[in-house]
XYZ file of C-alpha atoms in Angstrom:
233
model
C 12.523 -1.565 -7.782
C 16.121 -2.081 -6.664
C 16.968 1.510 -7.613
C 14.024 2.835 -5.638
C 15.105 0.768 -2.648
C 18.666 2.098 -2.899
C 17.370 5.642 -3.307
C 15.288 5.345 -0.143
C 18.371 4.677 1.991
C 19.664 8.174 1.209
C 16.392 9.962 1.969
C 15.253 11.676 5.137
C 12.159 10.360 6.886
C 10.063 13.135 5.331
C 11.465 12.478 1.847
C 10.834 8.745 2.224
C 7.257 9.482 3.266
C 6.790 11.623 0.148
C 8.188 8.866 -2.079
C 5.865 6.369 -0.405
C 2.937 8.724 -1.060
C 3.815 8.971 -4.755
C 4.086 5.190 -5.086
C 0.790 4.806 -3.257
C -0.886 7.281 -5.606
C 0.528 5.437 -8.605
C -0.699 2.041 -7.402
C -4.056 3.444 -6.364
C -4.530 5.176 -9.688
C -3.913 2.002 -11.646
C -6.158 -0.069 -9.365
C -8.926 2.522 -9.616
C -8.845 2.438 -13.398
C -7.435 5.918 -13.998
C -4.823 4.757 -16.544
C -7.004 3.017 -19.121
C -5.350 4.941 -21.950
C -2.108 3.062 -21.208
C -1.599 -0.472 -22.504
C -2.476 -3.332 -20.168
C 1.099 -4.593 -20.090
C 2.466 -1.223 -19.072
C -0.246 -0.825 -16.415
C 0.646 -4.200 -14.915
C 4.342 -3.348 -14.946
C 3.731 0.023 -13.268
C 1.451 -1.523 -10.647
C 3.943 -4.279 -9.879
C 6.805 -1.810 -9.528
C 4.832 0.395 -7.144
C 3.519 -2.490 -5.042
C 6.889 -4.237 -4.738
C 8.723 -0.993 -3.993
C 6.530 0.090 -1.083
C 7.775 -2.558 1.404
C 11.375 -1.974 0.292
C 11.202 1.614 1.559
C 10.718 0.338 5.082
C 13.115 -1.106 7.622
C 13.035 -4.806 8.305
C 11.932 -7.811 6.292
C 8.231 -8.583 5.874
C 8.446 -11.698 3.716
C 6.668 -13.679 6.434
C 3.511 -11.670 5.816
C 3.149 -11.856 2.034
C -0.366 -10.425 2.024
C 0.518 -7.822 4.642
C -1.876 -9.509 7.075
C -0.548 -10.363 10.534
C -3.876 -11.439 12.053
C -7.539 -11.608 11.058
C -10.412 -12.608 13.343
C -11.527 -12.205 16.934
C -8.425 -10.775 18.548
C -7.218 -12.162 21.891
C -5.870 -8.690 22.671
C -9.356 -7.102 23.081
C -11.694 -8.243 25.838
C -15.477 -8.150 25.676
C -15.319 -5.196 28.047
C -12.874 -3.385 25.753
C -15.172 -3.879 22.777
C -18.219 -2.701 24.715
C -16.409 0.472 25.819
C -15.185 1.174 22.279
C -18.664 0.607 20.888
C -20.224 2.982 23.422
C -17.616 5.707 22.917
C -17.787 5.486 19.123
C -21.568 5.958 19.209
C -21.240 8.938 21.547
C -18.543 10.519 19.340
C -20.441 10.278 16.047
C -22.077 13.773 16.253
C -18.647 15.435 16.318
C -17.077 13.350 13.564
C -15.472 15.378 10.785
C -15.512 14.407 7.159
C -12.120 13.443 5.737
C -12.283 12.756 2.020
C -15.067 10.164 1.711
C -15.563 9.050 5.310
C -15.978 10.530 8.794
C -13.338 10.466 11.532
C -13.000 11.189 15.249
C -9.422 11.218 16.573
C -8.038 11.055 20.082
C -11.074 9.814 22.013
C -9.833 8.888 25.514
C -11.115 5.309 25.766
C -9.813 4.375 22.307
C -6.429 5.935 23.023
C -6.097 4.144 26.373
C -6.990 0.758 24.917
C -4.535 1.259 22.050
C -1.779 1.462 24.689
C -2.861 -1.669 26.567
C -0.265 -4.285 27.629
C -2.252 -7.050 25.913
C -2.007 -5.350 22.526
C 1.679 -4.550 23.009
C 2.441 -8.151 23.966
C 0.534 -9.540 20.973
C 2.258 -7.237 18.488
C 5.789 -7.723 19.795
C 5.314 -11.501 19.850
C 4.109 -11.566 16.245
C 6.028 -8.808 14.454
C 8.878 -7.745 16.726
C 9.554 -4.335 18.225
C 6.865 -1.693 17.808
C 6.146 1.694 19.315
C 2.641 3.048 19.942
C 1.839 6.319 18.203
C -1.112 7.159 20.475
C -3.156 7.468 17.294
C -6.640 6.015 17.672
C -9.377 6.931 15.192
C -13.053 6.105 15.009
C -14.099 5.700 11.366
C -17.669 6.045 10.111
C -19.082 5.011 6.737
C -22.783 5.640 7.218
C -23.937 7.498 4.128
C -24.329 6.155 0.564
C -21.149 6.469 -1.490
C -18.653 6.668 1.370
C -15.445 4.666 1.129
C -11.742 5.118 0.528
C -9.775 4.599 -2.677
C -6.680 2.340 -2.867
C -3.864 3.810 -0.766
C -1.248 3.076 1.877
C -1.141 4.719 5.299
C 1.336 7.129 6.842
C 4.027 6.107 9.315
C 1.685 6.684 12.286
C -0.301 3.676 11.049
C 2.617 1.610 9.769
C 1.055 -1.312 11.604
C -2.703 -0.922 11.892
C -5.216 -2.701 14.120
C -8.580 -2.176 12.478
C -11.558 -3.420 14.510
C -15.165 -3.593 13.370
C -17.655 -2.275 15.909
C -20.773 -2.432 13.739
C -21.600 -3.230 10.145
C -25.257 -2.939 9.314
C -25.516 -4.287 5.798
C -28.137 -3.341 3.220
C -30.268 -5.521 0.977
C -28.703 -3.549 -1.904
C -25.190 -4.808 -1.178
C -22.323 -4.189 1.206
C -19.018 -2.388 1.363
C -15.885 -4.475 1.815
C -12.245 -4.032 2.681
C -9.857 -5.094 -0.087
C -6.096 -5.581 0.159
C -3.946 -5.662 -2.987
C -0.706 -7.533 -2.202
C 1.818 -7.731 -5.063
C 1.696 -10.760 -7.389
C -1.376 -12.156 -5.620
C -5.117 -12.084 -5.938
C -6.850 -9.258 -4.109
C -7.899 -10.209 -0.569
C -11.571 -9.398 0.132
C -12.410 -9.075 3.827
C -15.731 -8.738 5.638
C -15.024 -8.040 9.290
C -17.799 -8.983 11.699
C -18.505 -6.943 14.833
C -15.688 -7.607 17.306
C -13.242 -8.898 14.698
C -9.908 -7.226 13.968
C -7.478 -7.002 11.108
C -3.816 -6.440 12.003
C -1.831 -5.537 8.900
C 1.058 -3.533 7.478
C -0.993 -0.598 6.274
C 2.025 1.415 5.139
C 3.196 -1.101 2.536
C 0.145 -2.973 1.207
C -2.331 -1.054 -0.918
C -5.848 -1.286 0.525
C -9.274 0.247 0.052
C -12.864 0.238 1.300
C -15.465 -0.032 -1.435
C -18.374 2.381 -1.484
C -21.320 2.070 0.856
C -24.879 1.782 -0.414
C -28.177 3.120 0.937
C -29.102 1.974 4.465
C -25.602 0.658 5.157
C -23.737 1.729 8.307
C -20.166 0.919 9.353
C -18.303 1.899 12.527
C -14.657 0.949 13.049
C -11.797 1.849 15.336
C -8.223 2.036 14.062
C -5.065 1.919 16.230
C -1.713 2.959 14.770
C 1.800 1.716 15.597
C 5.263 2.197 14.141
C 7.423 -0.820 13.452
C 11.048 -0.785 14.544
C 12.655 -3.404 12.363
C 13.520 -6.730 13.963
C 11.067 -9.359 12.762
C 9.012 -6.892 10.741
């Protein structure tokens, strides 16, 4: 882990992003059960190395947020009006959503982008994690067919710090999809966001996934991306 951290200091931003991608793939592969032919001890060692190394590639110290979670619940940075506008726009955008891997996405919708740049969000983030810069990246995410989800991964720099807000989760009698975070040396964190609740977390350094949807289940989320600039992060 120390060698990977030292190596990262000599890499360009693009090279560091590639190394992060490889570590993410390694962690995700182990978590998804794609290395069963390897002994359990070696799998645990490989997973630990990948998970511990991911935060070390990034500027700043994140020890304060051991699970990667900055905030979870009804966010003071989004008003009822904000949530209503996001809900309305996400519904209107669904017909033009494009499939990306195993979910559907709409990027750059004007209301979502404007709210992602709001002073209330900026004030909340800088107070809690230090200096950040908005990336103007705002995505509506849709998981509304059986079998949709996303395997364990970490996000790109544009979503270094991610605000993920649930707009609707219509569960099924057959079960429900959930968001799972896999912080190093800790139990997995299972989250079930209710409509209007947000998760603020370091999506570029903590492996996370959404488990697969079942029949008659529908999920709509909005995701805002920010880059961290060191300081308290």
